[in-house]
PDB file of C-alpha atoms in Angstrom:
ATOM      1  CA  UNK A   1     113.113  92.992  69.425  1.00  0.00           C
ATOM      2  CA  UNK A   2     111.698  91.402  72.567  1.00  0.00           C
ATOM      3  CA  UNK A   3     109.207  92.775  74.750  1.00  0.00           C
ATOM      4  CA  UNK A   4     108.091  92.612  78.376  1.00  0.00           C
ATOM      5  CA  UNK A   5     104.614  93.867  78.773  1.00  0.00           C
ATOM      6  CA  UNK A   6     104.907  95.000  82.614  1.00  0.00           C
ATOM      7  CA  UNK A   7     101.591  96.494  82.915  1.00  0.00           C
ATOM      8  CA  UNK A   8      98.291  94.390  82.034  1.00  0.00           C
ATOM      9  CA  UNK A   9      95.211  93.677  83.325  1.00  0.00           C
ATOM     10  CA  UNK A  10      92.639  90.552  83.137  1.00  0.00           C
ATOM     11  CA  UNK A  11      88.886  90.985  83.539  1.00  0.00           C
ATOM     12  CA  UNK A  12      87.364  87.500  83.980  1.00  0.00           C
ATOM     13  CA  UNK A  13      83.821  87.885  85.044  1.00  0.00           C
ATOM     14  CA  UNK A  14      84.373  83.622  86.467  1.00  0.00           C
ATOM     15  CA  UNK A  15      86.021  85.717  89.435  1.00  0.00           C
ATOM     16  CA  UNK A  16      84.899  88.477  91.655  1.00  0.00           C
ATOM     17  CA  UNK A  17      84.504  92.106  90.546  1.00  0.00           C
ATOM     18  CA  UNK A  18      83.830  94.919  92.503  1.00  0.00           C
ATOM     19  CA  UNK A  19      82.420  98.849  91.267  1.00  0.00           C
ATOM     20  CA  UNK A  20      84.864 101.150  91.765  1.00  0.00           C
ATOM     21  CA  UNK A  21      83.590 104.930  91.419  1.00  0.00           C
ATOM     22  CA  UNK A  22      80.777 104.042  89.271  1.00  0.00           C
ATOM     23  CA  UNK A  23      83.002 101.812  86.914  1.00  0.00           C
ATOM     24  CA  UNK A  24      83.083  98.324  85.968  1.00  0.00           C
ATOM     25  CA  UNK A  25      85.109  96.896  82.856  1.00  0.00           C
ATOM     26  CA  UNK A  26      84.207  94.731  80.201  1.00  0.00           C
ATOM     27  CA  UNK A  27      85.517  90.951  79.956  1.00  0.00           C
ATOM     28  CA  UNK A  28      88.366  90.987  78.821  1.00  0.00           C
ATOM     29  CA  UNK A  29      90.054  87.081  79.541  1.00  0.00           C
ATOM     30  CA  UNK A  30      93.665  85.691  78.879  1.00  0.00           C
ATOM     31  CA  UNK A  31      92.921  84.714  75.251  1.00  0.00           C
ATOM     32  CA  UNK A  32      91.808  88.376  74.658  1.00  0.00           C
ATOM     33  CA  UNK A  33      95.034  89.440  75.661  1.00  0.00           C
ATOM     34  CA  UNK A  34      97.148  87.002  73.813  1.00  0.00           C
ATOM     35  CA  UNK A  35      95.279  87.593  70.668  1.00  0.00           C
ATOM     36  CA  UNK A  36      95.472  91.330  70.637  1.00  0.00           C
ATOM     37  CA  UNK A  37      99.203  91.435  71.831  1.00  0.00           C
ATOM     38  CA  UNK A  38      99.848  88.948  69.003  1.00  0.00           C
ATOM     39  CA  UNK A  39     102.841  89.935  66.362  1.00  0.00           C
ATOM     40  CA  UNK A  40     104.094  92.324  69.532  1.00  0.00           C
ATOM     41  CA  UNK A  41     106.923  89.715  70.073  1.00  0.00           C
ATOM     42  CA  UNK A  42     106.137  89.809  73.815  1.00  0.00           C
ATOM     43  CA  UNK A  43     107.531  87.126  75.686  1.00  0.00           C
ATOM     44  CA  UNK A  44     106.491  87.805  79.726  1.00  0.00           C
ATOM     45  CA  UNK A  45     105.044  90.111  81.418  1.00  0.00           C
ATOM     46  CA  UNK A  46     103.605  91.900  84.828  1.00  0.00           C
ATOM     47  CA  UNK A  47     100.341  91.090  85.653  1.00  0.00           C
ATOM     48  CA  UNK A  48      98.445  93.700  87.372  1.00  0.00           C
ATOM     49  CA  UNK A  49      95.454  93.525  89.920  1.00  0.00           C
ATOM     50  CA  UNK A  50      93.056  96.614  89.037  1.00  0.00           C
ATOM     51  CA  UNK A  51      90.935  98.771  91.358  1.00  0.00           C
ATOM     52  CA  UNK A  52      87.886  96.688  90.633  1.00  0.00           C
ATOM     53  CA  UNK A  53      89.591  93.299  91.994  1.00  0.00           C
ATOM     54  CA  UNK A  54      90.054  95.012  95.063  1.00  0.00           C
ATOM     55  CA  UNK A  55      91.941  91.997  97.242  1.00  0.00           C
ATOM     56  CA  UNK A  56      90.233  89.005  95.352  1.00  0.00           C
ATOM     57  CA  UNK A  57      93.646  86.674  94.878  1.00  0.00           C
ATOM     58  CA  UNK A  58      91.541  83.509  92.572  1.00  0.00           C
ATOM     59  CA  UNK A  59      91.477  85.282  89.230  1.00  0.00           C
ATOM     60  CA  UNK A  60      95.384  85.776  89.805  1.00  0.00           C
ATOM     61  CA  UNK A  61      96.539  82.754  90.845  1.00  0.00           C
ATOM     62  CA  UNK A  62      94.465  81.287  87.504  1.00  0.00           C
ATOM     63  CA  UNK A  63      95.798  83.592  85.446  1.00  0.00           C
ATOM     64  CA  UNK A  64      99.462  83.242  86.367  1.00  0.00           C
ATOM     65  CA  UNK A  65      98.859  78.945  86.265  1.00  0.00           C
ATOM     66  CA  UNK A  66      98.102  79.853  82.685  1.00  0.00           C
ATOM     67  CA  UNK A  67     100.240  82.451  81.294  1.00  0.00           C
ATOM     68  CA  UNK A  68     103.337  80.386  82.312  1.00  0.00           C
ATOM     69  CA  UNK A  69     106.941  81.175  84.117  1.00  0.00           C
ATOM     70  CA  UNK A  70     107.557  84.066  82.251  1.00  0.00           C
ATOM     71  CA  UNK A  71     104.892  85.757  83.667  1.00  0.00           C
ATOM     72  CA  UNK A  72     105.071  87.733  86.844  1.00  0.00           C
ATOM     73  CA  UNK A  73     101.860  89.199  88.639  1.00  0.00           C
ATOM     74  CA  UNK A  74     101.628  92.219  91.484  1.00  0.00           C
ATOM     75  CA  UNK A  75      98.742  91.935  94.133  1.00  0.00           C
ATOM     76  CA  UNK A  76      96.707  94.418  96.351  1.00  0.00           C
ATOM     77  CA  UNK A  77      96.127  92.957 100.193  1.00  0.00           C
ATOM     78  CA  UNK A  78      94.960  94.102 103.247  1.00  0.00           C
ATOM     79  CA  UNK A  79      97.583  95.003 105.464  1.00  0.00           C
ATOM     80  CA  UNK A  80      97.236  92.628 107.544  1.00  0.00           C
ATOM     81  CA  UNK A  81      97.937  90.024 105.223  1.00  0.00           C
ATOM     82  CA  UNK A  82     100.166  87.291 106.896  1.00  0.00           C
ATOM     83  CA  UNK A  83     103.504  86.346 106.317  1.00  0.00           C
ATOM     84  CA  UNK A  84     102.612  82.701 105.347  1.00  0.00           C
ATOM     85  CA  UNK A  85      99.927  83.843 103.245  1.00  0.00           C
ATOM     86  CA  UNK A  86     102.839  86.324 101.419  1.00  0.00           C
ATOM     87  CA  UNK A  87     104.757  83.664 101.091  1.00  0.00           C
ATOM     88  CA  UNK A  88     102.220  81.463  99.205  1.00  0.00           C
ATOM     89  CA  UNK A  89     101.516  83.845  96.458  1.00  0.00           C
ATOM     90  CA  UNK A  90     105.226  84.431  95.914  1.00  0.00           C
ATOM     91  CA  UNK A  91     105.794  80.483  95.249  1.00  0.00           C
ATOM     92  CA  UNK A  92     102.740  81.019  92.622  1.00  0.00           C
ATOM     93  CA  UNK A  93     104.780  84.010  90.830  1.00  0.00           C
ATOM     94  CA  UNK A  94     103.507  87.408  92.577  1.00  0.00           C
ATOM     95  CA  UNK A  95     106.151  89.856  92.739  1.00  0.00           C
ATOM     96  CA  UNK A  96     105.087  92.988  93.850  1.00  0.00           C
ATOM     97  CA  UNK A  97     102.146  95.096  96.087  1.00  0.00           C
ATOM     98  CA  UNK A  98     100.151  97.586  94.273  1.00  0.00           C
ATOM     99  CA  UNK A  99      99.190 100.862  96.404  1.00  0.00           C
ATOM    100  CA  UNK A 100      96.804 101.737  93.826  1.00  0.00           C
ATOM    101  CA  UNK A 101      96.621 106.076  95.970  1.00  0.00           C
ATOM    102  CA  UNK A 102      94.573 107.042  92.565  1.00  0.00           C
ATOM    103  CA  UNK A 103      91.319 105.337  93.412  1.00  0.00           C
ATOM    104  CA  UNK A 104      90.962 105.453  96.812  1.00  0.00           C
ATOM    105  CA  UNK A 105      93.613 103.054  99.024  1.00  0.00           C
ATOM    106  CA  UNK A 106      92.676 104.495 102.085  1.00  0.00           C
ATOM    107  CA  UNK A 107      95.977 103.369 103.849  1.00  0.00           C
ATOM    108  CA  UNK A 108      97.920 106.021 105.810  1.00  0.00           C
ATOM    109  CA  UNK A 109     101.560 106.793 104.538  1.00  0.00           C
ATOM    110  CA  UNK A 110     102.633 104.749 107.917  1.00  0.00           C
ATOM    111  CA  UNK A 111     100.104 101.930 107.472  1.00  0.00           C
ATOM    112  CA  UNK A 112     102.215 101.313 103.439  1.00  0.00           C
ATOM    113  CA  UNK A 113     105.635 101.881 104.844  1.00  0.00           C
ATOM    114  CA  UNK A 114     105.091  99.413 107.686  1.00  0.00           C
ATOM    115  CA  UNK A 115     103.456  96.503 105.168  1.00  0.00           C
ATOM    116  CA  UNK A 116     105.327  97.053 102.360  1.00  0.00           C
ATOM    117  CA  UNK A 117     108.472  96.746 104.446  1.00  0.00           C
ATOM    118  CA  UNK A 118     106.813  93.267 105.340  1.00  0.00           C
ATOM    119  CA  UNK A 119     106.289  92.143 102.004  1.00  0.00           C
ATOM    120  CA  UNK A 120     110.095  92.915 100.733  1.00  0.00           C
ATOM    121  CA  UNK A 121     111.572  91.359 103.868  1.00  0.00           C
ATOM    122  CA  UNK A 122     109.449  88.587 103.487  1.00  0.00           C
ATOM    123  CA  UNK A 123     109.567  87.496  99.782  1.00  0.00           C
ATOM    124  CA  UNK A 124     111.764  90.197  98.542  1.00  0.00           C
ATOM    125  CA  UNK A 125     108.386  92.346  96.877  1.00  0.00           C
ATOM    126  CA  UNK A 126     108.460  95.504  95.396  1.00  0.00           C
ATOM    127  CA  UNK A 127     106.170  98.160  95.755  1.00  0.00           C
ATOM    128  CA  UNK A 128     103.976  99.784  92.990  1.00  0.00           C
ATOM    129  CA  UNK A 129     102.423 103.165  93.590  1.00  0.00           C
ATOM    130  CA  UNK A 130      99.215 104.061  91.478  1.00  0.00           C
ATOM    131  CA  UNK A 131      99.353 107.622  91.473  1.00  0.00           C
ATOM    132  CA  UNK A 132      99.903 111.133  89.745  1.00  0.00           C
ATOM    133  CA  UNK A 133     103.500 113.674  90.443  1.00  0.00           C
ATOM    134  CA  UNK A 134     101.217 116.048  91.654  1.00  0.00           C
ATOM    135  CA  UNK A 135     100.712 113.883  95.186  1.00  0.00           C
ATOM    136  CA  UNK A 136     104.050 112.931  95.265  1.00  0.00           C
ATOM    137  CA  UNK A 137     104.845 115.961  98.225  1.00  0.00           C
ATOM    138  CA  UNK A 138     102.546 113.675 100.368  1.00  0.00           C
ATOM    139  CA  UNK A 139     104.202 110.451  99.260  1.00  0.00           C
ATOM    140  CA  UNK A 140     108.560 111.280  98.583  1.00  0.00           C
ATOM    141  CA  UNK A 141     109.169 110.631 101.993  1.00  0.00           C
ATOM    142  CA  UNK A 142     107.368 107.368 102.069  1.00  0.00           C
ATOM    143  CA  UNK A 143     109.281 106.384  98.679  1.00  0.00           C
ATOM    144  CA  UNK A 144     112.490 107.313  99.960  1.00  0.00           C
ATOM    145  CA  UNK A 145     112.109 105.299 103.052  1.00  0.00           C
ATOM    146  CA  UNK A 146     110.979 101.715 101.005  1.00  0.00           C
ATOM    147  CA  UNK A 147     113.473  99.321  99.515  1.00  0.00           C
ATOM    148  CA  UNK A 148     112.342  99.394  96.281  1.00  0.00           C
ATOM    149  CA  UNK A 149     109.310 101.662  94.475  1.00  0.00           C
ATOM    150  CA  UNK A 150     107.807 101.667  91.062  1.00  0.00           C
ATOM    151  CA  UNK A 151     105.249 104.443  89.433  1.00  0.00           C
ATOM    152  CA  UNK A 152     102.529 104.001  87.107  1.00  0.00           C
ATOM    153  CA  UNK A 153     101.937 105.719  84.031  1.00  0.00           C
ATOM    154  CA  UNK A 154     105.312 107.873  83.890  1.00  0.00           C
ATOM    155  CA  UNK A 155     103.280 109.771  86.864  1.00  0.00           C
ATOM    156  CA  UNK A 156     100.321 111.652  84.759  1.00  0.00           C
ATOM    157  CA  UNK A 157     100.627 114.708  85.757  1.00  0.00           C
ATOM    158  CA  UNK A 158     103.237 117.601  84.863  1.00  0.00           C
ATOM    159  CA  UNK A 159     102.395 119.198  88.176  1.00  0.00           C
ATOM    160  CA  UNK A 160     105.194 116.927  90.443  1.00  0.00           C
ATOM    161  CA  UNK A 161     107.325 115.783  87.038  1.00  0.00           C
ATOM    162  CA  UNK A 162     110.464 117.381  88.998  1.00  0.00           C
ATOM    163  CA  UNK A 163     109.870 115.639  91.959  1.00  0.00           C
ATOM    164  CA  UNK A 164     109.625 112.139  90.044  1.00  0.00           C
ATOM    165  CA  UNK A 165     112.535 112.783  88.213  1.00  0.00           C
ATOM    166  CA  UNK A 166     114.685 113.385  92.285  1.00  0.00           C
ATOM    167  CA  UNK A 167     113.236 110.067  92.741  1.00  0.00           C
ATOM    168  CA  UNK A 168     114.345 108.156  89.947  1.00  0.00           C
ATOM    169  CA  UNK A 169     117.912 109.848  89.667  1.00  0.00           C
ATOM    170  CA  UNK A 170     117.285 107.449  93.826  1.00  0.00           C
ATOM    171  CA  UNK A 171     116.573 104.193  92.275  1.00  0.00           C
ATOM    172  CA  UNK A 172     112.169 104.243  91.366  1.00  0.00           C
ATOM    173  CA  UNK A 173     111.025 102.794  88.390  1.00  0.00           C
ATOM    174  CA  UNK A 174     108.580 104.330  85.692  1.00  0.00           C
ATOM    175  CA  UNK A 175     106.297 102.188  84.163  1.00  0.00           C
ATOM    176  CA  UNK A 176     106.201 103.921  80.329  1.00  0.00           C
ATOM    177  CA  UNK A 177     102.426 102.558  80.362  1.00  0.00           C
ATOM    178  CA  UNK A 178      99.192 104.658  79.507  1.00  0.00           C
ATOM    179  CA  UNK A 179     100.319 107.565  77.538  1.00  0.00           C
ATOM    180  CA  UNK A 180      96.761 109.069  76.678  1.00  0.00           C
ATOM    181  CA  UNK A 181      96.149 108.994  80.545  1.00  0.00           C
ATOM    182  CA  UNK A 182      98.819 111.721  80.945  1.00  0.00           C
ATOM    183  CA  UNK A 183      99.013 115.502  80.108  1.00  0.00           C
ATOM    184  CA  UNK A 184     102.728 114.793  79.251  1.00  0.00           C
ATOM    185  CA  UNK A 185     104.605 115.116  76.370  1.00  0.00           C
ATOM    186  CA  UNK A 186     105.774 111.680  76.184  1.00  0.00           C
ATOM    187  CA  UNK A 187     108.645 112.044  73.864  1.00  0.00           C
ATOM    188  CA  UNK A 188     110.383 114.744  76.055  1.00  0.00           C
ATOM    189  CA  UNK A 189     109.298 112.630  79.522  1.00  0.00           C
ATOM    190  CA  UNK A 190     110.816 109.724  77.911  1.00  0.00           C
ATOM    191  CA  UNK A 191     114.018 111.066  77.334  1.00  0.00           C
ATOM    192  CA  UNK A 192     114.029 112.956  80.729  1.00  0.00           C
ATOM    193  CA  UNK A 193     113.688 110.147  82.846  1.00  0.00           C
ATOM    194  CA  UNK A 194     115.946 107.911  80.478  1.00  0.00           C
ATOM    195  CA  UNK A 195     118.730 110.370  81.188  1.00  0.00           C
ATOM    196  CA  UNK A 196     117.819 110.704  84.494  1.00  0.00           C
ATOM    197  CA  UNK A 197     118.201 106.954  85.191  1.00  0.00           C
ATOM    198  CA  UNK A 198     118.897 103.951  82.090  1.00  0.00           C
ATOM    199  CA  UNK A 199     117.483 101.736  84.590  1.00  0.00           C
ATOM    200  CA  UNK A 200     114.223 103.540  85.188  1.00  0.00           C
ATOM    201  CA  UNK A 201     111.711 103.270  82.645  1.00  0.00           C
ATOM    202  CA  UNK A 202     109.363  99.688  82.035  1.00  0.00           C
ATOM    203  CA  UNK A 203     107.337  99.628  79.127  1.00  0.00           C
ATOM    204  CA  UNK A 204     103.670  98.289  79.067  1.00  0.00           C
ATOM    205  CA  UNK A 205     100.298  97.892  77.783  1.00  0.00           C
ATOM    206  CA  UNK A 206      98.279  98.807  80.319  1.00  0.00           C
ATOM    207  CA  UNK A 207      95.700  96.871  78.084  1.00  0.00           C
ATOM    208  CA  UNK A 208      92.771  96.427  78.155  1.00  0.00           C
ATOM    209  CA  UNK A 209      93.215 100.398  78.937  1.00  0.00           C
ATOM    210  CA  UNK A 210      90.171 100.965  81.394  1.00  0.00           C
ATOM    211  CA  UNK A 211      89.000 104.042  82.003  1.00  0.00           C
ATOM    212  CA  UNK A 212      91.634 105.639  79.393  1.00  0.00           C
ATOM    213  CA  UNK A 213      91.129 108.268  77.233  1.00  0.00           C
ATOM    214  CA  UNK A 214      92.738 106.272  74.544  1.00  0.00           C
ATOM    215  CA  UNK A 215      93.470 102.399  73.924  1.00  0.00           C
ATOM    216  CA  UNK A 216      97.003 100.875  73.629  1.00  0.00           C
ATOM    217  CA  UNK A 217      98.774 100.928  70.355  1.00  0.00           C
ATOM    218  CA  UNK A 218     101.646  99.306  68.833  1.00  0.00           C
ATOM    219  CA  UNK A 219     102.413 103.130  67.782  1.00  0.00           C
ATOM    220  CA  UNK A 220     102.964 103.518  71.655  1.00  0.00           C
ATOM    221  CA  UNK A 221     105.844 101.102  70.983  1.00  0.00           C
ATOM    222  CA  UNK A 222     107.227 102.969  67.729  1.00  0.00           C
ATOM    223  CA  UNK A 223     107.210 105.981  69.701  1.00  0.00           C
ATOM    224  CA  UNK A 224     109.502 104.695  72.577  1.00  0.00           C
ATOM    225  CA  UNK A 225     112.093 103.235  69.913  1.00  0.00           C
ATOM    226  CA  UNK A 226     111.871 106.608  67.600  1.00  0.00           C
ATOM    227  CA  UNK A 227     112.277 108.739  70.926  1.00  0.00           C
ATOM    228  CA  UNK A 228     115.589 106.362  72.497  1.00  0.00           C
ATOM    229  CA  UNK A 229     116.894 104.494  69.303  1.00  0.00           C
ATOM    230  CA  UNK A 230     116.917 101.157  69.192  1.00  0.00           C
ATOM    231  CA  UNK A 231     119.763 100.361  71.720  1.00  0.00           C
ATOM    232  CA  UNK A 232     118.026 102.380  74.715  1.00  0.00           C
ATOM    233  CA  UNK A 233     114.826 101.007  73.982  1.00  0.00           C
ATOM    234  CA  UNK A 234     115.621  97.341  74.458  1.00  0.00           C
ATOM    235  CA  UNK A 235     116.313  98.135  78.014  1.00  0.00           C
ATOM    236  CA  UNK A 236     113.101 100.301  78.020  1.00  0.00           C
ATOM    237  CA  UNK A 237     110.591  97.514  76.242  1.00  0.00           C
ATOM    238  CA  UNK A 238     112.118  94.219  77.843  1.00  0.00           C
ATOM    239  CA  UNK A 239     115.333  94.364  80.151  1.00  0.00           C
ATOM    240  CA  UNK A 240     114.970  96.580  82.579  1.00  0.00           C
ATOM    241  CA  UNK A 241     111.573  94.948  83.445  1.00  0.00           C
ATOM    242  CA  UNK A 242     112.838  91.554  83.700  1.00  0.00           C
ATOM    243  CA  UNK A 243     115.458  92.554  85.943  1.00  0.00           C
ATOM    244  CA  UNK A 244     113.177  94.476  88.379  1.00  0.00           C
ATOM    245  CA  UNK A 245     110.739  91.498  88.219  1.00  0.00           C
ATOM    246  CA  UNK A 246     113.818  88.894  89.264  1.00  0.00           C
ATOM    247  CA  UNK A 247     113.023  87.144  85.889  1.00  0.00           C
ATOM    248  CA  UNK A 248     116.864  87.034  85.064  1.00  0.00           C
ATOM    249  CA  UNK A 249     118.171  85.825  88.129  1.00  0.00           C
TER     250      UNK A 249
END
């Protein structure tokens, strides 16, 4: 079966890094990636700028030259990033703004709805939010208001699971990324949010895993099949990713 992976990260120390909270990863380059994702019959994927890259745009654009066509990647900028300058990274395969509201984006609700309204009108971007269900009250009205919203990490938290679940039955994505950084129980939030929308959930890696509890497996994988059958989990580990990511258009 064939397999997106729309949630990874690349650490190349040739590029700039930047502590965030006390925390800086190991290496861990494009060959790393390819050889522990090997015999995972993955065949694109979402590339994903981290905390610690803060707005740094060099590793991506190397990255994404080397990966190939079937990769996608999703960026953090300033706000006041330009339309031209928007533009240009789309033509090198970006695809999507990351909010990352976990570790600090100190952006007002007003200051994300206003630029990442900029970013879909201008290249058509999605938006990917970086935090747990429990801050959703602060954030459903933003979500509601933007074009088109992911979440990462099936939300963490229980606290807030109801309120993800309104979204998605209004059109936001899961990522089905990070299990051991959630108190969930997968299995059940799997189903639940499969039910609650087919189109919903995008499987990933999230590898290298920083700052998780636990490291990606291929179990991870077994478990989404096991939980959906085989039929559901195609859309789960490959198509509804490359849809979302304009990879089949």
């Amino acid at each position: 079966m064939e397999r997106f992976d729309a949630h990874f990260h690349i650490v190349d120390p040739q590029y700039p890094l930047t502590v965030n909270q006390g925390y800086l990863p190991e290496p861990y380059t494009i060959t790393d990636y390819q050889n522990e994702t090997s015999g995972l019959s993955i065949q694109g994927g979402a590339l994903v700028s981290a905390s610690f890259q803060g707005y740094d745009q060099s590793y991506l654009k190397e990255a994404l030259s080397r990966l190939g066509p079937e990769f996608v990647g999703v960026t953090q900028l300033p706000t006041n990033t330009t339309e031209t300058e928007i533009a240009a990274l789309d033509e090198l395969g970006v695809r999507g703004i990351r909010f990352n509201l976990h570790r600090g984006n100190p952006d007002s609700p007003k200051a994300i709805e206003k630029f990442a309204r900029q970013v879909y009108d201008t290249a058509g971007w999605h938006s990917e939010f970086y935090l747990p269900s429990s801050r959703l009250d602060t954030y459903t009205d933003l979500m509601k208001k933007l074009p088109a919203v992911s979440v990462d990490h099936l939300g963490i938290t229980d606290d807030g699971f109801e309120d993800l679940l309104r979204l998605v039955s209004r059109g936001i994505r899961v990522k089905a990324t990070g299990f051991s950084r959630t108190e969930l129980d997968v299995a059940d939030t799997l189903s639940r949010l499969y039910n609650e929308n087919p189109d919903a959930l995008m499987f990933g890696t999230d590898l290298p895993s920083t700052r998780a509890p636990e490291r990606f497996r291929p179990d991870d994988i077994q478990c989404i099949i096991e939980t959906l059958g085989e039929a559901k989990a195609a859309r789960v580990l490959s198509a509804n990713a490359r849809f979302w990511y304009r990879l089949d258009k």
